[in-house]
Amino acid sequence: MSSNIRSVRGFSDTLPPITATWQALEARLRRILDVYGYQEIRLPQVEKTELFSRSIGEVTDIVEKEMYTFEDRNGDSLTLRPEGTAGCVRACLEHGLLHNQQPRLWYAGAMFRHERPQKGRLRQFHQIGAEVFGLTGPDIDAEMILMTARMLAAIGLDDVELQINSLGTPAARQAYREALVAHLSGYSEQLDADSQRRLQTNPLRILDSKIPETQALLNDAPTLDEYLDQESRDHFAELRRRLDAVGQAYVVNPRLVRGLDYYGRTVFEWVTHRLGAQGTVCAGGRYDGVVEQLGGRPTPAIGFAMGLERLVALIEDNEGLVNTPQADVYLVLLGDAAELEGLRLAEKLRSDLPELRLLMHCGGGSFKSQFKRADRSGARLALVLADQELADGTVGLKDLREGGEQQAHPVDAVVHVLARQLGLTTHSED
Ligand code: ATP
Ligand code: MG
C-alpha cells in the first residue's frame, strides 16, 4: 500500500466552515479600504530575486534566510514573494503609476517565508496590505493609521494596542546605530547568537529581537528618539497631534523598528497579547527611499500589511464573525418522479429567489436518512416532495429548528412562503 501524500510543512489548508469566517473578514476589510478610496492592485506571486534583495535589504531575516528562492528552467533566480510592498513598487514603476499621481492601492494574497512554523507563523500566510505613494506629510500617515483602526474594529477586535515610533532619517539612524553598537559591545557575550551577528551587520534589528535576555540588555541602551533630526521630530509630533485630535489611543514604543530595512520616519504596529510572541497583527510605516532604490524618481511612500491568519485566530477566540449554516433550505426528494420535479422546482426557486441558499438532496435514500442530512446542513427549513405531494400539486414544508408538523403548500405558493419566512426579496420585486 502506498502512503498518503501530506501537505508541505507550514503550508496549510483552510476548510469549511472557517472559510466563511475568512470570507467575512476579507469582505469587511475590503469595504473599509474601498470607502477610504483605496483601489485594488493584483500582483504576481513570483518576482525576480533581486527585487527583494534591493528593497527589503540584504541583511534582513527575510532576505538572509526566509526566502523561497529557486532557479527556473531558464536559470533565472526567482523568489516566491515574502511580502507585497516590493512587487507593488515594481508594478507602479513598470506601468508609470507614479507620474503626477498619488495612488492609494491595496492588495491581498499569499506570502511565503521559510520560518519555523508555529501558532500564527506559517510558511505560506496571507496578508491584506495597502500602499500610498507621493505624499510626504503626516496627514496621510494619520489617515492610514486611522483606517487600520477602523479595519480592526470592523472585524470586532477591540483589544489590540496601537504602537507608533519614528525612525527618523537615514543620517539619524546612522548616528544612533553607532551609539547602540558602542553600548551593546560591552555586553556582546551576553547577547544571543543572532544579535551578536547583527551587532556587525544590522544592529538596529537587535531592538526587534524576541529573546527576553536580549530585551533585558536593551533596558538602559540609548534610544532612537534622542538621535532624531528636527524634521523627523516635527513630523512625528504632527502625527501625534492628529491622532490626539480624533481621540485615537496609542503607545509610543521607542524600540519599534520593524524587521525590514526600508522603513524611515513613521512606523506603527497593532499588537495583541493574546497570540504570544506572534502578537503583531498589522505592521507598517514610511519607506520614502524604496522607489528610488528600485530605479524610480524619489517618491515618498507609506504602507502596511495585516496578517490574516493571526486575525482569524483572534476572531476564532471571539466565537467568530459568522455562523452561517451550509444552506437555509434543504430539499428532500423521494422517488424518481419527485427527483425530476424537485430539480425543476429548485431551478425555479433559484430564479425567483436569487438569494435563497438551497441545498437539494442528491443520491436518493429514505426520508429518515435525508432528514438526517438536512439537519446536519444546519438548514432552518426542509421542503419535501414525494408521491403524495406530486399527486396533490403541493410541496411539504417543515421547520427543522422549531419543530412542529409538516405543512402542505400549493407549488405556486412556495416562492412567497419562503420569501416571507426567510425575509428574502423575490426576483420580480428587485
Ligand atoms: P514577525 O515579527 O511576527 O515575524 P514581521 O515583522 O516579519 O512579523 P511583516 O513583514 O511586517 O512581519 O508582515 C506584516 C504582518 O504579516 C505581521 O504583522 C504578521 O501579522 C504577518 N506575518 C508575517 N510573517 C508571518 C508568518 N510567517 N505567518 C503568519 N503571519 C505572518
Ligand atoms: Mg518575521
PDB file of C-alpha atoms and ligand atoms in Angstrom, residues 10 61-62 66 82-83 107 111-128 205 208 210 258-260 262-263 268-270 275 277-284 304-311, ligand 1:
ATOM      1  CA  GLY A  10       3.992  25.320   7.069  1.00  0.00           C
ATOM      2  CA  ASP A  61      15.920  37.985   8.260  1.00  0.00           C
ATOM      3  CA  ILE A  62      13.736  37.738   5.198  1.00  0.00           C
ATOM      4  CA  GLU A  66      13.495  33.165   4.836  1.00  0.00           C
ATOM      5  CA  PRO A  82       7.779  37.174   1.026  1.00  0.00           C
ATOM      6  CA  GLU A  83       5.808  40.447   1.216  1.00  0.00           C
ATOM      7  CA  TYR A 107      -3.521  44.088  -2.388  1.00  0.00           C
ATOM      8  CA  MET A 111       3.174  35.411   1.017  1.00  0.00           C
ATOM      9  CA  PHE A 112       5.966  32.888   1.553  1.00  0.00           C
ATOM     10  CA  ARG A 113       8.677  32.783   4.202  1.00  0.00           C
ATOM     11  CA  HIS A 114      10.758  29.818   5.316  1.00  0.00           C
ATOM     12  CA  GLU A 115      10.322  30.303   9.065  1.00  0.00           C
ATOM     13  CA  ARG A 116       9.799  27.822  11.884  1.00  0.00           C
ATOM     14  CA  PRO A 117       6.069  27.076  11.773  1.00  0.00           C
ATOM     15  CA  GLN A 118       4.134  27.669  14.990  1.00  0.00           C
ATOM     16  CA  LYS A 119       0.831  29.194  16.017  1.00  0.00           C
ATOM     17  CA  GLY A 120       0.356  32.383  13.947  1.00  0.00           C
ATOM     18  CA  ARG A 121       3.528  31.720  11.940  1.00  0.00           C
ATOM     19  CA  LEU A 122       3.325  29.774   8.711  1.00  0.00           C
ATOM     20  CA  ARG A 123       5.464  29.379   5.626  1.00  0.00           C
ATOM     21  CA  GLN A 124       2.584  30.330   3.366  1.00  0.00           C
ATOM     22  CA  PHE A 125       0.479  33.016   5.004  1.00  0.00           C
ATOM     23  CA  HIS A 126      -1.890  35.706   3.789  1.00  0.00           C
ATOM     24  CA  GLN A 127      -1.851  39.450   4.018  1.00  0.00           C
ATOM     25  CA  ILE A 128      -4.055  42.359   3.129  1.00  0.00           C
ATOM     26  CA  ARG A 205      17.419  44.818  14.333  1.00  0.00           C
ATOM     27  CA  ASP A 208      13.387  43.816  17.385  1.00  0.00           C
ATOM     28  CA  LYS A 210      12.140  38.353  20.522  1.00  0.00           C
ATOM     29  CA  ARG A 258      10.325  46.787  12.139  1.00  0.00           C
ATOM     30  CA  GLY A 259      12.113  43.878  10.536  1.00  0.00           C
ATOM     31  CA  LEU A 260      12.612  45.386   7.100  1.00  0.00           C
ATOM     32  CA  TYR A 262      13.346  50.121   4.097  1.00  0.00           C
ATOM     33  CA  TYR A 263      11.403  51.954   6.775  1.00  0.00           C
ATOM     34  CA  PHE A 268       3.407  51.529  13.548  1.00  0.00           C
ATOM     35  CA  GLU A 269       2.121  48.171  14.699  1.00  0.00           C
ATOM     36  CA  TRP A 270      -1.105  46.833  16.122  1.00  0.00           C
ATOM     37  CA  LEU A 275      -1.132  35.390  20.478  1.00  0.00           C
ATOM     38  CA  ALA A 277       5.212  36.079  20.503  1.00  0.00           C
ATOM     39  CA  GLN A 278       3.108  36.291  17.314  1.00  0.00           C
ATOM     40  CA  GLY A 279       1.246  39.316  18.670  1.00  0.00           C
ATOM     41  CA  THR A 280       1.602  41.754  15.773  1.00  0.00           C
ATOM     42  CA  VAL A 281      -1.486  41.638  13.566  1.00  0.00           C
ATOM     43  CA  CYS A 282      -0.747  44.718  11.471  1.00  0.00           C
ATOM     44  CA  ALA A 283       2.537  46.454  10.754  1.00  0.00           C
ATOM     45  CA  GLY A 284       3.521  49.362   8.579  1.00  0.00           C
ATOM     46  CA  PHE A 304       1.073  48.464   5.984  1.00  0.00           C
ATOM     47  CA  ALA A 305       0.190  44.782   5.931  1.00  0.00           C
ATOM     48  CA  MET A 306      -2.151  42.743   8.111  1.00  0.00           C
ATOM     49  CA  GLY A 307      -1.571  39.037   8.761  1.00  0.00           C
ATOM     50  CA  LEU A 308      -4.883  37.339   8.077  1.00  0.00           C
ATOM     51  CA  GLU A 309      -4.116  34.049   9.880  1.00  0.00           C
ATOM     52  CA  ARG A 310      -3.495  35.994  13.078  1.00  0.00           C
ATOM     53  CA  LEU A 311      -6.702  37.989  12.636  1.00  0.00           C
TER      54      LEU A 311
HETATM   55  P1  ATP B   1       7.093  38.995  12.971  1.00  0.00           P
HETATM   56  O1  ATP B   1       7.849  39.997  13.775  1.00  0.00           O
HETATM   57  O2  ATP B   1       5.895  38.435  13.675  1.00  0.00           O
HETATM   58  O3  ATP B   1       7.949  37.957  12.303  1.00  0.00           O
HETATM   59  P2  ATP B   1       7.295  40.638  10.636  1.00  0.00           P
HETATM   60  O4  ATP B   1       7.816  41.909  11.159  1.00  0.00           O
HETATM   61  O5  ATP B   1       8.214  39.679   9.983  1.00  0.00           O
HETATM   62  O6  ATP B   1       6.454  39.868  11.788  1.00  0.00           O
HETATM   63  P3  ATP B   1       5.867  41.909   8.456  1.00  0.00           P
HETATM   64  O7  ATP B   1       6.852  41.557   7.441  1.00  0.00           O
HETATM   65  O8  ATP B   1       5.762  43.291   8.903  1.00  0.00           O
HETATM   66  O9  ATP B   1       6.032  40.927   9.715  1.00  0.00           O
HETATM   67  O10 ATP B   1       4.426  41.405   7.989  1.00  0.00           O
HETATM   68  C1  ATP B   1       3.219  42.045   8.407  1.00  0.00           C
HETATM   69  C2  ATP B   1       2.313  41.074   9.131  1.00  0.00           C
HETATM   70  O11 ATP B   1       2.211  39.836   8.430  1.00  0.00           O
HETATM   71  C3  ATP B   1       2.806  40.667  10.510  1.00  0.00           C
HETATM   72  O12 ATP B   1       2.490  41.629  11.450  1.00  0.00           O
HETATM   73  C4  ATP B   1       2.041  39.387  10.729  1.00  0.00           C
HETATM   74  O13 ATP B   1       0.714  39.667  11.156  1.00  0.00           O
HETATM   75  C5  ATP B   1       2.016  38.784   9.369  1.00  0.00           C
HETATM   76  N1  ATP B   1       3.085  37.760   9.222  1.00  0.00           N
HETATM   77  C6  ATP B   1       4.402  37.962   8.981  1.00  0.00           C
HETATM   78  N2  ATP B   1       5.054  36.790   8.890  1.00  0.00           N
HETATM   79  C7  ATP B   1       4.114  35.818   9.086  1.00  0.00           C
HETATM   80  C8  ATP B   1       4.148  34.390   9.096  1.00  0.00           C
HETATM   81  N3  ATP B   1       5.275  33.717   8.866  1.00  0.00           N
HETATM   82  N4  ATP B   1       2.992  33.709   9.321  1.00  0.00           N
HETATM   83  C9  ATP B   1       1.835  34.372   9.530  1.00  0.00           C
HETATM   84  N5  ATP B   1       1.733  35.718   9.522  1.00  0.00           N
HETATM   85  C10 ATP B   1       2.854  36.440   9.299  1.00  0.00           C
END
